[in-house]
Tab-separated table of C-alpha atoms and ligand atoms in Angstrom:
chain	number	residue	atom	x	y	z
A	1	UNK	CA	18.583	10.652	5.058
A	2	UNK	CA	19.182	7.069	6.219
A	3	UNK	CA	22.686	5.618	6.455
A	4	UNK	CA	23.797	3.523	3.484
A	5	UNK	CA	24.666	0.669	5.869
A	6	UNK	CA	21.003	0.546	7.033
A	7	UNK	CA	19.709	-0.091	3.508
A	8	UNK	CA	18.471	-3.639	2.870
A	9	UNK	CA	16.050	-3.219	-0.022
A	10	UNK	CA	15.182	-1.277	-3.157
A	11	UNK	CA	11.656	-0.422	-4.287
A	12	UNK	CA	11.557	0.328	-8.005
A	13	UNK	CA	9.200	2.231	-10.201
A	14	UNK	CA	8.994	0.617	-13.655
A	15	UNK	CA	7.985	3.093	-16.368
A	16	UNK	CA	10.791	5.584	-16.947
A	17	UNK	CA	13.193	3.888	-14.498
A	18	UNK	CA	13.660	0.296	-15.630
A	19	UNK	CA	12.492	0.891	-19.172
A	20	UNK	CA	11.748	3.714	-21.592
A	21	UNK	CA	7.948	3.167	-21.530
A	22	UNK	CA	7.271	6.629	-20.105
A	23	UNK	CA	7.720	7.865	-23.696
A	24	UNK	CA	5.162	5.259	-24.865
A	25	UNK	CA	2.642	6.314	-22.188
A	26	UNK	CA	3.108	9.934	-23.342
A	27	UNK	CA	2.687	9.081	-27.027
A	28	UNK	CA	-0.443	7.056	-26.303
A	29	UNK	CA	-2.000	9.872	-24.246
A	30	UNK	CA	-0.927	12.500	-26.784
A	31	UNK	CA	-3.026	10.653	-29.392
A	32	UNK	CA	-6.068	10.756	-27.077
A	33	UNK	CA	-5.479	14.452	-26.276
A	34	UNK	CA	-5.387	15.248	-30.015
A	35	UNK	CA	-8.583	13.261	-30.502
A	36	UNK	CA	-10.501	15.304	-27.895
A	37	UNK	CA	-8.778	18.592	-28.845
A	38	UNK	CA	-6.748	19.137	-25.668
A	39	UNK	CA	-3.461	20.971	-26.262
A	40	UNK	CA	-0.399	18.860	-25.388
A	41	UNK	CA	2.760	20.251	-23.823
A	42	UNK	CA	5.869	18.981	-22.013
A	43	UNK	CA	4.614	20.214	-18.655
A	44	UNK	CA	1.461	18.084	-19.015
A	45	UNK	CA	3.575	15.091	-20.082
A	46	UNK	CA	5.701	15.450	-16.909
A	47	UNK	CA	2.632	15.854	-14.682
A	48	UNK	CA	1.237	12.532	-15.967
A	49	UNK	CA	4.296	10.471	-15.011
A	50	UNK	CA	3.458	7.928	-12.317
A	51	UNK	CA	-0.243	8.823	-12.331
A	52	UNK	CA	-2.845	6.052	-12.708
A	53	UNK	CA	-4.745	5.616	-15.973
A	54	UNK	CA	-8.016	7.313	-14.959
A	55	UNK	CA	-6.306	10.042	-12.919
A	56	UNK	CA	-4.153	10.752	-16.011
A	57	UNK	CA	-7.218	11.148	-18.225
A	58	UNK	CA	-8.816	13.488	-15.690
A	59	UNK	CA	-5.621	15.590	-15.571
A	60	UNK	CA	-5.514	15.811	-19.375
A	61	UNK	CA	-9.143	16.934	-19.578
A	62	UNK	CA	-8.720	19.383	-16.669
A	63	UNK	CA	-5.691	20.884	-18.469
A	64	UNK	CA	-8.190	22.422	-20.914
A	65	UNK	CA	-11.111	22.745	-18.421
A	66	UNK	CA	-12.864	19.863	-20.187
A	67	UNK	CA	-13.298	17.582	-17.148
A	68	UNK	CA	-17.086	18.006	-17.079
A	69	UNK	CA	-17.599	17.507	-20.828
A	70	UNK	CA	-17.511	13.683	-20.749
A	71	UNK	CA	-19.652	11.020	-19.113
A	72	UNK	CA	-18.017	8.243	-17.126
A	73	UNK	CA	-18.746	5.835	-20.009
A	74	UNK	CA	-17.019	8.205	-22.484
A	75	UNK	CA	-14.036	8.547	-20.164
A	76	UNK	CA	-13.793	4.768	-19.852
A	77	UNK	CA	-13.764	4.498	-23.669
A	78	UNK	CA	-10.995	7.120	-23.920
A	79	UNK	CA	-8.906	5.349	-21.251
A	80	UNK	CA	-9.366	2.046	-23.088
A	81	UNK	CA	-8.278	3.686	-26.354
A	82	UNK	CA	-5.154	5.008	-24.655
A	83	UNK	CA	-4.345	1.543	-23.390
A	84	UNK	CA	-4.830	0.079	-26.881
A	85	UNK	CA	-2.440	2.740	-28.271
A	86	UNK	CA	0.016	1.872	-25.505
A	87	UNK	CA	-0.206	-1.900	-25.981
A	88	UNK	CA	0.670	-1.504	-29.684
A	89	UNK	CA	3.930	0.151	-28.598
A	90	UNK	CA	4.578	-2.416	-25.851
A	91	UNK	CA	4.130	-5.254	-28.374
A	92	UNK	CA	7.391	-4.155	-30.072
A	93	UNK	CA	9.393	-4.179	-26.824
A	94	UNK	CA	12.444	-6.375	-26.246
A	95	UNK	CA	15.272	-6.414	-23.659
A	96	UNK	CA	16.823	-3.600	-25.777
A	97	UNK	CA	14.226	-1.320	-24.130
A	98	UNK	CA	15.842	-1.734	-20.710
A	99	UNK	CA	17.369	1.634	-19.790
A	100	UNK	CA	21.186	1.996	-19.615
A	101	UNK	CA	22.847	0.505	-16.535
A	102	UNK	CA	19.691	-1.107	-15.157
A	103	UNK	CA	20.519	-4.741	-15.921
A	104	UNK	CA	23.998	-4.612	-14.276
A	105	UNK	CA	22.561	-2.616	-11.355
A	106	UNK	CA	19.847	-5.218	-10.712
A	107	UNK	CA	22.407	-8.033	-10.968
A	108	UNK	CA	24.708	-6.208	-8.543
A	109	UNK	CA	21.881	-5.637	-6.054
A	110	UNK	CA	20.996	-9.338	-6.146
A	111	UNK	CA	24.653	-10.355	-5.793
A	112	UNK	CA	24.943	-8.161	-2.675
A	113	UNK	CA	21.791	-9.654	-1.141
A	114	UNK	CA	19.514	-6.618	-1.405
A	115	UNK	CA	15.782	-7.339	-1.621
A	116	UNK	CA	13.858	-5.922	-4.577
A	117	UNK	CA	10.231	-5.004	-5.101
A	118	UNK	CA	8.246	-3.251	-7.801
A	119	UNK	CA	5.978	-0.271	-7.047
A	120	UNK	CA	4.458	0.505	-10.435
A	121	UNK	CA	1.070	2.156	-10.939
A	122	UNK	CA	0.731	0.268	-14.211
A	123	UNK	CA	-1.647	-2.650	-14.706
A	124	UNK	CA	0.572	-3.564	-17.658
A	125	UNK	CA	3.738	-4.028	-15.600
A	126	UNK	CA	3.707	-7.892	-15.677
A	127	UNK	CA	3.500	-7.766	-19.492
A	128	UNK	CA	6.260	-5.165	-19.755
A	129	UNK	CA	8.561	-7.144	-17.408
A	130	UNK	CA	7.966	-10.214	-19.588
A	131	UNK	CA	9.002	-8.352	-22.773
A	132	UNK	CA	12.137	-7.145	-20.986
A	133	UNK	CA	12.969	-10.604	-19.602
A	134	UNK	CA	13.205	-9.178	-16.061
A	135	UNK	CA	10.436	-11.150	-14.305
A	136	UNK	CA	12.952	-13.108	-12.218
A	137	UNK	CA	14.181	-9.911	-10.521
A	138	UNK	CA	10.703	-8.818	-9.495
A	139	UNK	CA	8.903	-11.725	-7.912
A	140	UNK	CA	7.597	-9.200	-5.351
A	141	UNK	CA	5.368	-6.523	-6.804
A	142	UNK	CA	2.289	-4.580	-5.833
A	143	UNK	CA	-0.993	-5.031	-7.663
A	144	UNK	CA	-2.036	-1.418	-8.367
A	145	UNK	CA	-5.715	-2.436	-8.370
A	146	UNK	CA	-5.340	-3.251	-4.653
A	147	UNK	CA	-4.400	0.352	-3.787
A	148	UNK	CA	-6.748	2.850	-2.188
A	149	UNK	CA	-4.718	5.818	-3.420
A	150	UNK	CA	-2.311	6.245	-6.330
A	151	UNK	CA	0.979	8.168	-6.367
A	152	UNK	CA	1.726	10.769	-4.931
A	153	UNK	CA	0.088	9.048	-1.914
A	154	UNK	CA	2.730	7.057	0.065
A	155	UNK	CA	0.652	3.833	0.041
A	156	UNK	CA	2.376	2.093	-2.885
A	157	UNK	CA	5.947	2.687	-1.650
A	158	UNK	CA	4.956	1.822	1.938
A	159	UNK	CA	3.608	-1.486	0.594
A	160	UNK	CA	6.802	-1.928	-1.441
A	161	UNK	CA	8.781	-2.093	1.822
A	162	UNK	CA	6.130	-4.193	3.615
A	163	UNK	CA	6.223	-6.996	1.030
A	164	UNK	CA	9.974	-7.251	1.631
A	165	UNK	CA	9.388	-7.390	5.404
A	166	UNK	CA	11.534	-4.276	5.779
A	167	UNK	CA	11.001	-0.945	7.518
A	168	UNK	CA	10.719	2.007	5.104
A	169	UNK	CA	13.949	3.401	6.619
A	170	UNK	CA	15.747	0.288	5.312
A	171	UNK	CA	14.606	0.962	1.727
A	172	UNK	CA	15.572	3.151	-1.175
A	173	UNK	CA	12.826	4.043	-3.658
A	174	UNK	CA	13.761	4.801	-7.270
A	175	UNK	CA	11.524	7.054	-9.364
A	176	UNK	CA	11.451	9.231	-12.495
A	177	UNK	CA	8.243	11.094	-11.545
A	178	UNK	CA	7.694	13.979	-9.128
A	179	UNK	CA	4.524	12.205	-7.895
A	180	UNK	CA	6.597	9.074	-7.262
A	181	UNK	CA	9.322	10.898	-5.340
A	182	UNK	CA	6.583	12.429	-3.167
A	183	UNK	CA	5.227	8.921	-2.548
A	184	UNK	CA	8.686	7.584	-1.540
A	185	UNK	CA	9.324	10.532	0.789
A	186	UNK	CA	5.879	10.179	2.352
A	187	UNK	CA	6.551	6.500	2.989
A	188	UNK	CA	9.748	7.405	4.873
A	189	UNK	CA	12.172	5.804	2.421
A	190	UNK	CA	15.262	7.358	0.868
A	191	UNK	CA	14.359	8.711	-2.568
A	192	UNK	CA	16.389	8.602	-5.760
A	193	UNK	CA	15.042	10.768	-8.580
A	194	UNK	CA	16.130	9.880	-12.100
A	195	UNK	CA	15.934	12.751	-14.596
A	196	UNK	CA	15.563	16.518	-14.402
A	197	UNK	CA	16.766	17.591	-10.933
A	198	UNK	CA	14.523	20.677	-11.076
A	199	UNK	CA	11.379	18.587	-11.626
A	200	UNK	CA	12.611	16.072	-9.012
A	201	UNK	CA	13.953	18.614	-6.503
A	202	UNK	CA	12.232	16.777	-3.612
A	203	UNK	CA	14.404	13.661	-4.083
A	204	UNK	CA	17.127	12.897	-1.508
A	205	UNK	CA	19.481	11.889	-4.337
A	206	UNK	CA	19.324	13.012	-7.976
A	207	UNK	CA	20.835	11.215	-10.928
A	208	UNK	CA	20.445	12.579	-14.459
A	209	UNK	CA	20.202	9.118	-16.029
A	210	UNK	CA	19.868	5.471	-15.044
A	211	UNK	CA	23.491	4.936	-16.125
A	212	UNK	CA	24.489	6.633	-12.846
A	213	UNK	CA	22.573	4.087	-10.747
A	214	UNK	CA	25.374	2.141	-9.073
A	215	UNK	CA	25.898	1.072	-5.459
A	216	UNK	CA	29.141	3.088	-5.376
A	217	UNK	CA	27.354	6.301	-6.494
A	218	UNK	CA	24.514	5.747	-4.011
A	219	UNK	CA	26.937	5.082	-1.162
A	220	UNK	CA	28.829	8.295	-2.030
A	221	UNK	CA	25.587	10.318	-2.201
A	222	UNK	CA	24.513	9.051	1.247
A	223	UNK	CA	27.867	9.669	2.971
B	1	LIG	C1	2.725	4.536	-14.468
B	1	LIG	C2	3.040	5.455	-15.635
B	1	LIG	O1	3.813	3.697	-14.235
B	1	LIG	O2	1.584	3.740	-14.767
B	1	LIG	C3	1.827	6.287	-16.000
B	1	LIG	O3	4.115	6.314	-15.246
B	1	LIG	C4	0.635	5.371	-16.258
B	1	LIG	O4	2.123	7.043	-17.146
B	1	LIG	C5	0.390	4.479	-15.038
B	1	LIG	O5	-0.544	6.132	-16.502
B	1	LIG	C6	-0.773	3.503	-15.243
B	1	LIG	O6	-0.428	2.620	-16.265
B	1	LIG	P1	-1.424	1.637	-17.025
B	1	LIG	O7	-0.480	0.804	-17.877
B	1	LIG	O8	-2.125	0.819	-15.979
B	1	LIG	O9	-2.349	2.473	-17.814
B	2	LIG	MG1	7.794	6.230	-13.725
């Protein structure tokens, strides 16, 4: 693990880290799974975290060996339906949907001169940031449509450091998904996993909730 004193920037995931949208993504996919008759379970919900829209649909269908039952056009329709389900939930969002401790943590990072970037797989992240009133913190973010590979590939977190003009070793990546932690580790950054430490066993640092995300806790974990 890097030294805390070497850290100059933080690369954040959005869904499930900054805001509670991972529940909305799950609900929206659950509706599609019901529609096509694929059984839903918590393990599938966890496996979808951090995964791009189309890759998520393919995982859902493969969960019931249904991946070859749909044409590309049908899959595109299902993915669009999921996004419509999701956007209905996002429409209700306000700054109250920011997860505990995140707003003070972001303010503290800024006050201490750390650089921030956003490494979200979601094409909806600009809209979500707007609902949360957090756009000013994330002027640097990666357009997921510009990526060759989605999480767990390291590309997105590597780019998250690049856009800050930092080396990966100078960055901490923050994730709630196993695929995201794998991406951070592959990029050579220090990984913080938020949530179930068993699911996120590969993370350098584990916090059960976002409320534990403070510079003091991170410094202690890296000592
Ligand atoms: C990730 C979410 O942030 O974005 C995934 O964790 C989601 O659940 C992915 O599938 C893509 O999001 P969107 O909004 O482009 O469908
Ligand atoms: Mg996430």
